[in-house]
Tab-separated table of C-alpha atoms and ligand atoms in Angstrom:
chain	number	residue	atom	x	y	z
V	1	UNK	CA	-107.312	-11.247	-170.277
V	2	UNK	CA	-109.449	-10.395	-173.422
V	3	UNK	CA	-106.483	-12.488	-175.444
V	4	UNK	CA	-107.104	-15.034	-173.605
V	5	UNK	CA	-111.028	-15.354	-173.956
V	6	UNK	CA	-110.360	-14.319	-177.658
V	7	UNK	CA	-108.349	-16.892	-178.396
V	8	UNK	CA	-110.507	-19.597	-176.927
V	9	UNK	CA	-113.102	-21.240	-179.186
V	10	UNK	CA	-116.585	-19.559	-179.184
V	11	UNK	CA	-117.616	-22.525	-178.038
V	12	UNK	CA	-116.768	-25.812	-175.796
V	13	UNK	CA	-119.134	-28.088	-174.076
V	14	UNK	CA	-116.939	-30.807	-171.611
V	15	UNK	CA	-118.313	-34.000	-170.011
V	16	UNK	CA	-122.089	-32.471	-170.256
V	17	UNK	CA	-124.357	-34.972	-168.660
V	18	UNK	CA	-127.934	-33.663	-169.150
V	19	UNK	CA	-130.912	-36.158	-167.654
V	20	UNK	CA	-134.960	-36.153	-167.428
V	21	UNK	CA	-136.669	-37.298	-164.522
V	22	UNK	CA	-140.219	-37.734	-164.362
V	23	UNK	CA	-141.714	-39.987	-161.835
V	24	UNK	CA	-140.316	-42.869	-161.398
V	25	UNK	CA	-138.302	-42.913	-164.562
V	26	UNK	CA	-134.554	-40.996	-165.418
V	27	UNK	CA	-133.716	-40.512	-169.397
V	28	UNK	CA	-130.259	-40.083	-169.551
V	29	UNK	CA	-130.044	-37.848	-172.639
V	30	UNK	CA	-126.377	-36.474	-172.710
V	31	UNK	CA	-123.925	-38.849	-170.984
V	32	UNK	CA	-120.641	-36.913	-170.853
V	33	UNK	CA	-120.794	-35.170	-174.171
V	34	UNK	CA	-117.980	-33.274	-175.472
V	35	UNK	CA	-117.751	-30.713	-178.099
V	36	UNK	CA	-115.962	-27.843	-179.583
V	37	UNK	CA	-116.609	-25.385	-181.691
V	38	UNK	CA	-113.763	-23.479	-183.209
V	39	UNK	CA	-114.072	-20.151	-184.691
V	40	UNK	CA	-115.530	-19.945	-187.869
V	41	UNK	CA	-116.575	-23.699	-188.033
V	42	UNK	CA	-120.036	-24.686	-189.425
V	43	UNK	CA	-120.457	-28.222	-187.787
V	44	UNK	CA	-123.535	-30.360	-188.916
V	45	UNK	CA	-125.490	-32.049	-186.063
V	46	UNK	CA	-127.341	-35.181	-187.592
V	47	UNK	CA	-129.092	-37.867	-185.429
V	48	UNK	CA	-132.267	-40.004	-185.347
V	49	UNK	CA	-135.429	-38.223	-183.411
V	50	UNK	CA	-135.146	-37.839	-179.642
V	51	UNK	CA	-131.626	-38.943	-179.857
V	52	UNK	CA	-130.904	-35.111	-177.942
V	53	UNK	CA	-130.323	-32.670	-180.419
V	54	UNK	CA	-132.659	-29.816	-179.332
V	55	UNK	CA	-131.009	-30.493	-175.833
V	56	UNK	CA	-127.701	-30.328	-176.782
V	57	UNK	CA	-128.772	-27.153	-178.559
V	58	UNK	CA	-130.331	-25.577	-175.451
V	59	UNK	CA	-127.368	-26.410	-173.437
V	60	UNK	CA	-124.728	-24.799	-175.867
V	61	UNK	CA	-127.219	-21.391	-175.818
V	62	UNK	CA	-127.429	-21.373	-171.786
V	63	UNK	CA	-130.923	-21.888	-172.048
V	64	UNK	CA	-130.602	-24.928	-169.824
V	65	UNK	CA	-128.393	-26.052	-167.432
V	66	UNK	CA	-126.242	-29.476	-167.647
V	67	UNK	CA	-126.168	-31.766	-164.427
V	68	UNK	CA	-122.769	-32.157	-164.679
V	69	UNK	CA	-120.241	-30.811	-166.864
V	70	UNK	CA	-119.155	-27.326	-168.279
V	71	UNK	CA	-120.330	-25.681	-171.015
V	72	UNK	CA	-117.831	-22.230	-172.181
V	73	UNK	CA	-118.781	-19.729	-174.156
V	74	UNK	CA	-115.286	-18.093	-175.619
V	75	UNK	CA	-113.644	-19.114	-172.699
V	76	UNK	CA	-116.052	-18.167	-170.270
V	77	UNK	CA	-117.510	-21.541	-168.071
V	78	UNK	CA	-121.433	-20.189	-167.911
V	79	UNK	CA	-122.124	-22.726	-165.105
V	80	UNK	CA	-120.180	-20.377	-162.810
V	81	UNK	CA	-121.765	-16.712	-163.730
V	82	UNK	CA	-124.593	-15.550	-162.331
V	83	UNK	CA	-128.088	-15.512	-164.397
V	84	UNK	CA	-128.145	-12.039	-165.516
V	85	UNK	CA	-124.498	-12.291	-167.173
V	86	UNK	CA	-125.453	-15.874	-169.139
V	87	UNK	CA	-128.235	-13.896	-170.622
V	88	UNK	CA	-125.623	-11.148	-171.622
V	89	UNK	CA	-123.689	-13.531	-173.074
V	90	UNK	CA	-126.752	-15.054	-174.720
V	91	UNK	CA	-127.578	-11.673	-176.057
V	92	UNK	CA	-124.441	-10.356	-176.916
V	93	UNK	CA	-122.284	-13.629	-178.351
V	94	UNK	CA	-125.266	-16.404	-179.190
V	95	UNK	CA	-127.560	-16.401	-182.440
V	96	UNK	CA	-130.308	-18.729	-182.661
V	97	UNK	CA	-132.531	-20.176	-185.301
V	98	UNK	CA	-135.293	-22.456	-184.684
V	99	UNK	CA	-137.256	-24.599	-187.254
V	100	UNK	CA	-140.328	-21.804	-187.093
V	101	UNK	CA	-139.210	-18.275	-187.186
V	102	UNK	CA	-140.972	-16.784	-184.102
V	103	UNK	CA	-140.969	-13.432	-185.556
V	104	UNK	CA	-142.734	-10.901	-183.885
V	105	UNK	CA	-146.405	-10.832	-185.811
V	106	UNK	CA	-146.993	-6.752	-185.533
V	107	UNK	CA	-143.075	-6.025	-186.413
V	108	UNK	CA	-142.239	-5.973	-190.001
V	109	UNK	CA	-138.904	-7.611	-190.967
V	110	UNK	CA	-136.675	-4.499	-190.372
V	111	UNK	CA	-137.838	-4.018	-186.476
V	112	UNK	CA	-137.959	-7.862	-186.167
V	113	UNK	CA	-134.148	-7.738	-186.855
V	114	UNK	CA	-133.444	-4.368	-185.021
V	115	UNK	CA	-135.376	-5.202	-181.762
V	116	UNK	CA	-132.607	-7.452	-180.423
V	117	UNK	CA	-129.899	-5.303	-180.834
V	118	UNK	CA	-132.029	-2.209	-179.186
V	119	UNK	CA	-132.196	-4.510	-176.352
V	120	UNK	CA	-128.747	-5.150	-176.371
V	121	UNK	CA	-128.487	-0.967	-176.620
V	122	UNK	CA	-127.762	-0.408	-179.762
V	123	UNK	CA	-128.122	3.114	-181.003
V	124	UNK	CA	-131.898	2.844	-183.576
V	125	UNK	CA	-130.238	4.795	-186.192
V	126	UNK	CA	-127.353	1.865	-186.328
V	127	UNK	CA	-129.532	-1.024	-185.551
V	128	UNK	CA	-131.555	0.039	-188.039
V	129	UNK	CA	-128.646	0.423	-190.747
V	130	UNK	CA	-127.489	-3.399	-189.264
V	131	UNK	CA	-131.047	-4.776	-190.028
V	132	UNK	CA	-130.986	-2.803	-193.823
V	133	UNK	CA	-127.526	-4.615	-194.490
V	134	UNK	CA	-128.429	-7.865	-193.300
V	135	UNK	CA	-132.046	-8.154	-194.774
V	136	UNK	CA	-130.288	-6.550	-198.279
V	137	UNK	CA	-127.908	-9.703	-198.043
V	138	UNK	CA	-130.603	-12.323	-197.511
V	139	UNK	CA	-131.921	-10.729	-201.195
V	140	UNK	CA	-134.962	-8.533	-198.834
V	141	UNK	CA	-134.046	-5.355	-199.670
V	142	UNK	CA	-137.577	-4.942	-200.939
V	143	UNK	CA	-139.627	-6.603	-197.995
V	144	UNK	CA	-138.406	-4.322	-195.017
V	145	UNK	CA	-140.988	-3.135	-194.061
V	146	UNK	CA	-143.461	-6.165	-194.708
V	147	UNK	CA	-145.069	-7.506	-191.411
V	148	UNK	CA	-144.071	-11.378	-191.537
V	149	UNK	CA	-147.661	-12.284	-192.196
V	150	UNK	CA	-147.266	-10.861	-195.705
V	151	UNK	CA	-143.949	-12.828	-195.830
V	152	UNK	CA	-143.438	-16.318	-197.455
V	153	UNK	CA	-142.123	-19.415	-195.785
V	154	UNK	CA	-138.670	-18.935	-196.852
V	155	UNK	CA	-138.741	-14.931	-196.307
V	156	UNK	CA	-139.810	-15.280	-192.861
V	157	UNK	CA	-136.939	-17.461	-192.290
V	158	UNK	CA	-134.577	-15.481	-193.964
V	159	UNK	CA	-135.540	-12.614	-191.812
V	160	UNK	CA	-135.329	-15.020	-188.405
V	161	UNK	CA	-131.862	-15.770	-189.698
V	162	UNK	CA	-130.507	-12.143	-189.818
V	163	UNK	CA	-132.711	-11.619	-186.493
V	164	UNK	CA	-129.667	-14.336	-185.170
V	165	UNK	CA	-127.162	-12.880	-186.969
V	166	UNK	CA	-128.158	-9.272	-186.241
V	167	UNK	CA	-125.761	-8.833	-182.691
V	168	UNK	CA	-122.274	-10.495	-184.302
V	169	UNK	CA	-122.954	-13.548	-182.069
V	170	UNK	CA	-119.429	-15.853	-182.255
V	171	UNK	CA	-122.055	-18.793	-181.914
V	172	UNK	CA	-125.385	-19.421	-184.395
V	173	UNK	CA	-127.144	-22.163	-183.113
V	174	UNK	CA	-129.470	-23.425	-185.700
V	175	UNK	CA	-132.511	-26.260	-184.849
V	176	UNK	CA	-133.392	-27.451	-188.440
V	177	UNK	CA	-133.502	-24.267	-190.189
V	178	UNK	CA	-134.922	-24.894	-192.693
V	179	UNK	CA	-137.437	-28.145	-191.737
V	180	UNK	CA	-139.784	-26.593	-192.459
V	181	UNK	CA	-139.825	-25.460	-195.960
V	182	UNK	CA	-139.749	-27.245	-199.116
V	183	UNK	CA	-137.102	-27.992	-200.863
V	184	UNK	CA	-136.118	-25.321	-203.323
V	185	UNK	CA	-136.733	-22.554	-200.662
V	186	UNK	CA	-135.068	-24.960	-198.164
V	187	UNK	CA	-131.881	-25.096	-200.707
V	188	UNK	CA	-131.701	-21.014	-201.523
V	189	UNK	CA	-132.750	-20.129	-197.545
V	190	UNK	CA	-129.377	-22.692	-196.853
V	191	UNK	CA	-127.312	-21.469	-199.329
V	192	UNK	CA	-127.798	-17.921	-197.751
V	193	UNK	CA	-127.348	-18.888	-194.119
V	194	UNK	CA	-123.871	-21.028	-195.360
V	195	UNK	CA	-122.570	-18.070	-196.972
V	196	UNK	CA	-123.747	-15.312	-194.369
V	197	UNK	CA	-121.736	-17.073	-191.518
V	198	UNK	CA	-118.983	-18.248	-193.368
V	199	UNK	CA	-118.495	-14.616	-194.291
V	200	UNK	CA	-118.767	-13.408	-191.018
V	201	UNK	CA	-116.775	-15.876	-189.659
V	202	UNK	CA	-119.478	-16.895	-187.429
V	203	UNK	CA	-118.862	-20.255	-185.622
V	204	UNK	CA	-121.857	-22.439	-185.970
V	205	UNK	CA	-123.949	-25.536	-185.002
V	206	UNK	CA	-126.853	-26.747	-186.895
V	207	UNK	CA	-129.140	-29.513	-186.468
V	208	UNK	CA	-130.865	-31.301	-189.517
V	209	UNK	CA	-131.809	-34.489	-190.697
V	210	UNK	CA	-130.628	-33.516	-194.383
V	211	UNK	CA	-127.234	-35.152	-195.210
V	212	UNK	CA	-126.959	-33.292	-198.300
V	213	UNK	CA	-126.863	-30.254	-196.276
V	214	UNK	CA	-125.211	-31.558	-193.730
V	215	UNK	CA	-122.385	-32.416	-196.260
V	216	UNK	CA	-121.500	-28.740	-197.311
V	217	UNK	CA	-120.665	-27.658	-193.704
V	218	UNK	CA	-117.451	-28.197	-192.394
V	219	UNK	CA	-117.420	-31.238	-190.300
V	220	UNK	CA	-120.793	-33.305	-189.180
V	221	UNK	CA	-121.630	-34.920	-185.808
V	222	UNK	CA	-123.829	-37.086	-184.394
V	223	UNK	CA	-125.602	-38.349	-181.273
V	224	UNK	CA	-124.688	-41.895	-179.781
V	225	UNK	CA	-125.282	-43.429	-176.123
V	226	UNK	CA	-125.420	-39.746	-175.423
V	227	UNK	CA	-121.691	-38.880	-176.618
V	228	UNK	CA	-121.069	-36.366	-179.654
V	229	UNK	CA	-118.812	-38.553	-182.282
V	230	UNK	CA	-117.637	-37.797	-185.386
V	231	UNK	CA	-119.124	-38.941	-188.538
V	232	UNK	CA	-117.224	-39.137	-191.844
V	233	UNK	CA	-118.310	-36.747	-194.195
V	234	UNK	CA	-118.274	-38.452	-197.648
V	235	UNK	CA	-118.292	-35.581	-199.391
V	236	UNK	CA	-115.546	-34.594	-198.575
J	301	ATP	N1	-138.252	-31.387	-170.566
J	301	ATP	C1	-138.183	-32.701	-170.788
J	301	ATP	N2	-138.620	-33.571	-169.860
J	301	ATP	C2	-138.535	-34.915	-170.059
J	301	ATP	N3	-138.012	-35.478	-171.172
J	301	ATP	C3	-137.560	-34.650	-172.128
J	301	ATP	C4	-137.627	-33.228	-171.992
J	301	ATP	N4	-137.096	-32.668	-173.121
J	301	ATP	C5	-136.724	-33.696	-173.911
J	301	ATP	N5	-136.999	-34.880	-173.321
J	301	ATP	C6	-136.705	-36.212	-173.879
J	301	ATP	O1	-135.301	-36.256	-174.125
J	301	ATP	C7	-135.033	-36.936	-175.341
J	301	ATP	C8	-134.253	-36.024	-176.269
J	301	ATP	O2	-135.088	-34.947	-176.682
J	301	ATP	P1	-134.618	-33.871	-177.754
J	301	ATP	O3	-135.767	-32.958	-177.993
J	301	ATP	O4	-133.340	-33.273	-177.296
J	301	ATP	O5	-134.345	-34.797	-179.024
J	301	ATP	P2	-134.092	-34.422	-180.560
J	301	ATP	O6	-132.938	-35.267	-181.000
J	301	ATP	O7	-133.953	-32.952	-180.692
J	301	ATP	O8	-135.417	-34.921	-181.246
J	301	ATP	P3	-136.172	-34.402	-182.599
J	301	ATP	O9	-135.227	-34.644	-183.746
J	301	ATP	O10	-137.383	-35.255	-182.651
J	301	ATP	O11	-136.477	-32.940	-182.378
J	301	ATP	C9	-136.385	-37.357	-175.915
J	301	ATP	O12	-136.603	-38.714	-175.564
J	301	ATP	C10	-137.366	-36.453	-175.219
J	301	ATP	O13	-138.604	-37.079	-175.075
């Protein structure tokens, strides 16, 4: 059985219909979208505001529910578990990075990346050792135990990003990483990310509205009519 879920992507969204209703009026956001992530693939998600991104986003991380349509997380359809084993699998199997860090304010980096993985009951000695290795590869080694208000822009993202990266998730779900620094940090913060996940052969999705970035993942992807389609990456 474990084969079998390893061998199925990390991630595969089928058919996913996902609508608003409010009042009198229904937004029909995700129309039957399809998508699949395959292990170790960095897929770019680029498409115009309000187009569905963040909800597509939500959806892959089980933090909403489509109408209709399956979303599976290594093989695993999420619709059909129970709540308290999607937020295992969120835990255990599902990084995310948002556009503002959300760190924890009285934490300093280190505990901001070991808290997660004590939660998921990891020993402290060896979450703490995780957080050391993964802040030492985002070039923090010397910021550990800095509280994030004495961090800069690009730190405290750098720290959110091994926060996501700090349970081996199969999936790193990324909303604009990095919208909202300029654009030298913006370049170095992406250059880390890209080469963290690649190494660790971390399957990934990541929204932004930057096609240069977008060009140096693997394959990009946009919104239309509510469908995922391809777009041609000309950098390639
Ligand atoms: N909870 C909600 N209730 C009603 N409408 C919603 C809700 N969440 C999102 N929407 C609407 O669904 C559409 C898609 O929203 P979403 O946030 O997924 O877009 P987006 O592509 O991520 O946009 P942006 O790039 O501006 O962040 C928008 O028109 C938005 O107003």
């Amino acid at each position: 059985m474990s084969d079998v879920l390893n061998a199925a992507p990390p991630l595969r969204m089928d058919g996913v219909v996902r609508r608003y209703v409010s009042g009198e009026e229904t937004l029909d956001v995700l129309r039957g979208a399809d998508l699949t992530l395959h292990a170790g693939e960095i897929v770019a998600l680029v498409a115009p505001s309000g187009t569905g991104k963040s909800t597509l986003l939500h959806l892959a991380g089980l933090l909403e529910k489509p109408d209709a349509g399956c979303v599976m997380v290594a093989g695993q359809d999420a619709g059909a578990l129970m709540d308290a084993r999607r937020t295992e699998i969120r835990r255990d199997r599902i990084g995310f990075v948002y556009q503002f860090h959300h760190l924890l304010a009285e934490f300093s980096a280190r505990e901001n990346v070991m808290l997660p993985q004590m939660i998921a009951g990891i020993a402290r000695r060896a979450a703490r050792a995780r957080a050391d290795e993964l802040l030492s590869i985002f070039g923090l080694a010397h910021r550990l135990d800095h509280l994030p208000g004495k961090l800069s822009g690009g730190e405290k993202q750098r720290v959110a990003i091994a926060r996501a990266l700090a349970n081996r998730p199969h999936v790193l779900l990324a909303d604009e990483p990095t919208g909202n620094l300029d654009v030298n940090t913006s370049d170095a913060v992406f250059d880390a990310l890209l080469e963290t996940v690649r190494a660790h052969g971390v399957a990934a999705l990541i929204a932004t509205h930057n096609m240069d970035l977008a060009r140096r993942m693997d394959r990009i992807v946009t919104l239309r009519d509510g469908l995922v389609v391809p777009v041609e990456n000309t950098a390639a």
